[in-house]
Amino acid sequence: MAPVGLSPELARFVHEAVASGIYPTEDALFAEGVRLLWQREQLRRDVQVGIDQLDRGEAIPAETVFADLRKKIAERTTS
């Protein structure tokens, strides 16, 4: 049985995901949900770091970024 507090629609989703074998248990489904939420928050923090760097004028010109990427690709394809 899904935890108290879920809407009927979400409770049905949990039940169906476990019944179909997508997740072995409700605990596994909820652990995956928490992991995804944690990743989303990490991404938000990382994006904020980039925004803060841009605000401080610490941006790297696009030409430099793409030149570095082309160099790395060339090194990997010739190895």
Coordinates of C-alpha atoms in Angstrom, one line a residue:
M1 CA 0.0 0.0 0.0
A2 CA 1.4 3.4 -0.9
P3 CA 2.2 5.9 1.8
V4 CA -0.6 8.1 3.2
G5 CA -0.7 11.5 1.5
L6 CA -0.5 10.4 -2.1
S7 CA -3.4 11.3 -4.4
P8 CA -5.3 8.4 -5.8
E9 CA -3.6 9.0 -9.1
L10 CA -0.1 8.8 -7.6
A11 CA -1.0 5.8 -5.5
R12 CA -2.2 4.1 -8.6
F13 CA 1.0 4.9 -10.4
V14 CA 3.1 3.5 -7.6
H15 CA 1.0 0.3 -7.5
E16 CA 1.2 -0.1 -11.3
A17 CA 4.9 0.5 -11.4
V18 CA 5.6 -2.1 -8.8
A19 CA 3.0 -4.6 -10.3
S20 CA 4.6 -4.2 -13.7
G21 CA 8.0 -5.0 -12.4
I22 CA 9.5 -1.6 -13.3
Y23 CA 10.4 -1.3 -9.6
P24 CA 10.7 -4.3 -7.4
T25 CA 9.2 -2.6 -4.3
E26 CA 7.5 0.6 -3.3
D27 CA 10.6 1.4 -1.3
A28 CA 12.7 1.1 -4.5
L29 CA 10.4 3.4 -6.4
F30 CA 10.5 6.0 -3.6
A31 CA 14.2 5.8 -3.3
E32 CA 14.5 6.4 -7.1
G33 CA 12.2 9.4 -6.7
V34 CA 14.3 10.9 -3.9
R35 CA 17.5 10.3 -5.9
L36 CA 16.0 12.1 -8.9
L37 CA 14.9 15.0 -6.7
W38 CA 18.4 15.2 -5.2
Q39 CA 19.9 15.2 -8.7
R40 CA 17.6 18.0 -9.7
E41 CA 18.6 20.1 -6.7
Q42 CA 22.3 19.4 -7.5
L43 CA 21.7 20.6 -11.1
R44 CA 20.0 23.8 -9.8
R45 CA 23.0 24.5 -7.5
D46 CA 25.4 23.9 -10.4
V47 CA 23.5 26.2 -12.7
Q48 CA 23.4 28.9 -10.0
V49 CA 27.2 28.6 -9.7
G50 CA 27.5 29.2 -13.5
I51 CA 25.1 32.2 -13.3
D52 CA 27.1 33.6 -10.4
Q53 CA 30.3 33.3 -12.4
L54 CA 28.7 35.0 -15.4
D55 CA 27.5 37.8 -13.1
R56 CA 31.1 38.3 -12.0
G57 CA 32.3 38.4 -15.6
E58 CA 34.0 35.1 -15.4
A59 CA 32.6 33.7 -18.6
I60 CA 34.7 31.8 -21.1
P61 CA 34.2 33.0 -24.7
A62 CA 32.3 30.5 -26.8
E63 CA 35.1 30.4 -29.4
T64 CA 37.5 29.2 -26.7
V65 CA 35.1 26.5 -25.4
F66 CA 34.5 25.2 -28.9
A67 CA 38.2 25.3 -29.8
D68 CA 39.0 23.3 -26.7
L69 CA 36.3 20.8 -27.5
R70 CA 37.5 20.3 -31.1
K71 CA 41.1 19.7 -29.7
K72 CA 39.8 17.1 -27.2
I73 CA 37.8 15.4 -29.9
A74 CA 40.8 15.3 -32.3
E75 CA 43.0 13.9 -29.5
R76 CA 40.6 11.1 -28.8
T77 CA 40.1 10.2 -32.5
T78 CA 43.8 10.0 -33.2
S79 CA 44.6 7.9 -30.2

